[in-house]
Amino acid sequence: MKISRIMTITVLVADQERARSFYVDSLGFDVRTDVRMGENRWLEVVPPAAETSIVLHEPFPGTTAGSSQGVILESADIDADVSALRANGVRVEGPHDMPWGRQATFADPDGNGFVLSATSVRSG
């Protein structure tokens, strides 16, 4: 195989505009792409200087908003990031000390769950 990277992760949201506000205003992400394609809207956000982006998409048939869980976001300063999230009105659990580092969890307005990790888990 020649798979070389993860380009995007799709997160299903009920209201793309509300999600855009959360990811940009509360998390500090940048909008990479925001275009309409017929009745669909491709709304892609990304942490500053990151490669992998998140597509905020309306649910596909048979799926529901808020069904994404466990996407891990890396933080260089988890305490400062948790404080900033809380100042932006985000309900955050943690940070907690774990065997692999420190982590905190939070959800977007639709209930999509994220882990904020002070270290990234990588295998060599």
PDB file of C-alpha atoms in Angstrom:
ATOM      1  CA  MET A   1       0.000   0.000   0.000  1.00  0.00           C
ATOM      2  CA  LYS A   2       1.006   3.583  -0.573  1.00  0.00           C
ATOM      3  CA  ILE A   3      -1.141   5.312   2.069  1.00  0.00           C
ATOM      4  CA  SER A   4       0.986   8.121   3.449  1.00  0.00           C
ATOM      5  CA  ARG A   5      -1.168  10.232   5.776  1.00  0.00           C
ATOM      6  CA  ILE A   6      -4.625  10.990   7.122  1.00  0.00           C
ATOM      7  CA  MET A   7      -5.977  13.987   5.199  1.00  0.00           C
ATOM      8  CA  THR A   8      -9.265  14.637   6.970  1.00  0.00           C
ATOM      9  CA  ILE A   9     -11.488  13.252   9.681  1.00  0.00           C
ATOM     10  CA  THR A  10     -15.224  13.739   9.245  1.00  0.00           C
ATOM     11  CA  VAL A  11     -17.228  14.826  12.278  1.00  0.00           C
ATOM     12  CA  LEU A  12     -21.001  14.813  11.880  1.00  0.00           C
ATOM     13  CA  VAL A  13     -22.762  17.947  13.102  1.00  0.00           C
ATOM     14  CA  ALA A  14     -26.406  19.009  13.087  1.00  0.00           C
ATOM     15  CA  ASP A  15     -25.723  22.685  12.366  1.00  0.00           C
ATOM     16  CA  GLN A  16     -22.602  23.521  10.385  1.00  0.00           C
ATOM     17  CA  GLU A  17     -22.665  27.219  11.279  1.00  0.00           C
ATOM     18  CA  ARG A  18     -22.912  26.480  15.006  1.00  0.00           C
ATOM     19  CA  ALA A  19     -20.108  23.929  14.647  1.00  0.00           C
ATOM     20  CA  ARG A  20     -17.967  26.433  12.710  1.00  0.00           C
ATOM     21  CA  SER A  21     -18.338  28.940  15.528  1.00  0.00           C
ATOM     22  CA  PHE A  22     -17.366  26.343  18.146  1.00  0.00           C
ATOM     23  CA  TYR A  23     -14.302  25.046  16.321  1.00  0.00           C
ATOM     24  CA  VAL A  24     -13.070  28.500  15.273  1.00  0.00           C
ATOM     25  CA  ASP A  25     -14.064  30.639  18.265  1.00  0.00           C
ATOM     26  CA  SER A  26     -13.757  28.124  21.124  1.00  0.00           C
ATOM     27  CA  LEU A  27     -10.960  25.857  19.867  1.00  0.00           C
ATOM     28  CA  GLY A  28      -8.989  28.400  17.825  1.00  0.00           C
ATOM     29  CA  PHE A  29      -9.051  26.369  14.610  1.00  0.00           C
ATOM     30  CA  ASP A  30      -8.754  27.992  11.175  1.00  0.00           C
ATOM     31  CA  VAL A  31     -11.230  27.488   8.344  1.00  0.00           C
ATOM     32  CA  ARG A  32      -9.358  25.725   5.547  1.00  0.00           C
ATOM     33  CA  THR A  33     -12.291  25.353   3.146  1.00  0.00           C
ATOM     34  CA  ASP A  34     -15.897  26.506   3.210  1.00  0.00           C
ATOM     35  CA  VAL A  35     -17.656  25.936  -0.098  1.00  0.00           C
ATOM     36  CA  ARG A  36     -21.124  24.954  -1.233  1.00  0.00           C
ATOM     37  CA  MET A  37     -21.515  22.131  -3.719  1.00  0.00           C
ATOM     38  CA  GLY A  38     -25.175  22.078  -4.656  1.00  0.00           C
ATOM     39  CA  GLU A  39     -27.107  21.337  -1.477  1.00  0.00           C
ATOM     40  CA  ASN A  40     -23.974  20.211   0.361  1.00  0.00           C
ATOM     41  CA  ARG A  41     -21.433  22.358   2.188  1.00  0.00           C
ATOM     42  CA  TRP A  42     -17.799  21.311   2.560  1.00  0.00           C
ATOM     43  CA  LEU A  43     -16.650  22.938   5.791  1.00  0.00           C
ATOM     44  CA  GLU A  44     -13.112  22.006   6.771  1.00  0.00           C
ATOM     45  CA  VAL A  45     -11.346  23.314   9.887  1.00  0.00           C
ATOM     46  CA  VAL A  46      -7.814  22.756  11.095  1.00  0.00           C
ATOM     47  CA  PRO A  47      -5.685  23.593  14.127  1.00  0.00           C
ATOM     48  CA  PRO A  48      -3.096  26.236  13.187  1.00  0.00           C
ATOM     49  CA  ALA A  49      -0.038  24.672  11.485  1.00  0.00           C
ATOM     50  CA  ALA A  50      -1.617  21.174  11.420  1.00  0.00           C
ATOM     51  CA  GLU A  51      -1.927  18.989   8.345  1.00  0.00           C
ATOM     52  CA  THR A  52      -4.904  16.796   9.217  1.00  0.00           C
ATOM     53  CA  SER A  53      -8.190  18.674   9.188  1.00  0.00           C
ATOM     54  CA  ILE A  54     -11.701  18.016  10.404  1.00  0.00           C
ATOM     55  CA  VAL A  55     -14.622  18.164   7.995  1.00  0.00           C
ATOM     56  CA  LEU A  56     -17.760  19.378   9.759  1.00  0.00           C
ATOM     57  CA  HIS A  57     -20.468  17.646   7.752  1.00  0.00           C
ATOM     58  CA  GLU A  58     -24.184  17.167   8.122  1.00  0.00           C
ATOM     59  CA  PRO A  59     -25.158  13.564   8.849  1.00  0.00           C
ATOM     60  CA  PHE A  60     -25.280  11.147   5.952  1.00  0.00           C
ATOM     61  CA  PRO A  61     -28.350   8.908   5.574  1.00  0.00           C
ATOM     62  CA  GLY A  62     -28.390   6.413   8.429  1.00  0.00           C
ATOM     63  CA  THR A  63     -25.985   8.415  10.612  1.00  0.00           C
ATOM     64  CA  THR A  64     -26.448  10.949  13.387  1.00  0.00           C
ATOM     65  CA  ALA A  65     -24.674  14.087  14.522  1.00  0.00           C
ATOM     66  CA  GLY A  66     -22.544  13.638  17.621  1.00  0.00           C
ATOM     67  CA  SER A  67     -21.494  10.068  16.870  1.00  0.00           C
ATOM     68  CA  SER A  68     -17.739  10.729  16.667  1.00  0.00           C
ATOM     69  CA  GLN A  69     -15.784   9.832  19.801  1.00  0.00           C
ATOM     70  CA  GLY A  70     -12.141   9.635  20.753  1.00  0.00           C
ATOM     71  CA  VAL A  71     -10.361  11.924  18.299  1.00  0.00           C
ATOM     72  CA  ILE A  72      -7.144  12.856  20.091  1.00  0.00           C
ATOM     73  CA  LEU A  73      -5.826  16.404  19.850  1.00  0.00           C
ATOM     74  CA  GLU A  74      -2.253  17.053  20.962  1.00  0.00           C
ATOM     75  CA  SER A  75      -1.438  19.965  23.268  1.00  0.00           C
ATOM     76  CA  ALA A  76       1.961  21.487  24.032  1.00  0.00           C
ATOM     77  CA  ASP A  77       0.506  23.064  27.216  1.00  0.00           C
ATOM     78  CA  ILE A  78      -2.544  21.157  28.390  1.00  0.00           C
ATOM     79  CA  ASP A  79      -3.126  23.307  31.475  1.00  0.00           C
ATOM     80  CA  ALA A  80      -3.201  26.526  29.446  1.00  0.00           C
ATOM     81  CA  ASP A  81      -5.392  24.930  26.772  1.00  0.00           C
ATOM     82  CA  VAL A  82      -7.857  23.585  29.344  1.00  0.00           C
ATOM     83  CA  SER A  83      -8.036  27.024  30.957  1.00  0.00           C
ATOM     84  CA  ALA A  84      -8.645  28.652  27.566  1.00  0.00           C
ATOM     85  CA  LEU A  85     -11.363  26.130  26.683  1.00  0.00           C
ATOM     86  CA  ARG A  86     -13.111  26.737  29.993  1.00  0.00           C
ATOM     87  CA  ALA A  87     -12.837  30.518  29.493  1.00  0.00           C
ATOM     88  CA  ASN A  88     -14.557  29.965  26.130  1.00  0.00           C
ATOM     89  CA  GLY A  89     -17.426  28.129  27.833  1.00  0.00           C
ATOM     90  CA  VAL A  90     -16.377  24.583  26.964  1.00  0.00           C
ATOM     91  CA  ARG A  91     -17.089  21.951  29.633  1.00  0.00           C
ATOM     92  CA  VAL A  92     -13.811  20.073  30.144  1.00  0.00           C
ATOM     93  CA  GLU A  93     -13.116  17.011  32.290  1.00  0.00           C
ATOM     94  CA  GLY A  94      -9.561  16.962  33.601  1.00  0.00           C
ATOM     95  CA  PRO A  95      -6.749  17.158  32.963  1.00  0.00           C
ATOM     96  CA  HIS A  96      -5.987  13.812  34.553  1.00  0.00           C
ATOM     97  CA  ASP A  97      -2.660  12.063  34.977  1.00  0.00           C
ATOM     98  CA  MET A  98      -2.579   8.855  32.962  1.00  0.00           C
ATOM     99  CA  PRO A  99       0.185   6.248  32.536  1.00  0.00           C
ATOM    100  CA  TRP A 100       1.057   7.763  29.133  1.00  0.00           C
ATOM    101  CA  GLY A 101       0.805  11.450  30.085  1.00  0.00           C
ATOM    102  CA  ARG A 102      -1.928  13.939  30.914  1.00  0.00           C
ATOM    103  CA  GLN A 103      -5.263  14.244  29.176  1.00  0.00           C
ATOM    104  CA  ALA A 104      -8.573  16.060  29.328  1.00  0.00           C
ATOM    105  CA  THR A 105     -11.840  15.415  27.513  1.00  0.00           C
ATOM    106  CA  PHE A 106     -14.542  17.644  26.079  1.00  0.00           C
ATOM    107  CA  ALA A 107     -17.337  17.545  23.518  1.00  0.00           C
ATOM    108  CA  ASP A 108     -18.558  19.858  20.796  1.00  0.00           C
ATOM    109  CA  PRO A 109     -22.168  21.175  20.846  1.00  0.00           C
ATOM    110  CA  ASP A 110     -23.417  17.979  19.143  1.00  0.00           C
ATOM    111  CA  GLY A 111     -21.696  15.640  21.598  1.00  0.00           C
ATOM    112  CA  ASN A 112     -18.739  14.614  19.428  1.00  0.00           C
ATOM    113  CA  GLY A 113     -16.101  13.680  22.007  1.00  0.00           C
ATOM    114  CA  PHE A 114     -12.457  14.717  21.939  1.00  0.00           C
ATOM    115  CA  VAL A 115      -9.398  13.904  24.013  1.00  0.00           C
ATOM    116  CA  LEU A 116      -6.844  16.639  24.610  1.00  0.00           C
ATOM    117  CA  SER A 117      -3.527  14.941  25.263  1.00  0.00           C
ATOM    118  CA  ALA A 118      -0.267  16.383  26.581  1.00  0.00           C
ATOM    119  CA  THR A 119       1.560  13.668  24.660  1.00  0.00           C
ATOM    120  CA  SER A 120       0.725  11.769  21.523  1.00  0.00           C
ATOM    121  CA  VAL A 121       0.769   7.992  21.599  1.00  0.00           C
ATOM    122  CA  ARG A 122       3.021   6.743  18.856  1.00  0.00           C
ATOM    123  CA  SER A 123       4.544   3.379  18.124  1.00  0.00           C
ATOM    124  CA  GLY A 124       7.898   3.055  16.490  1.00  0.00           C
TER     125      GLY A 124
END
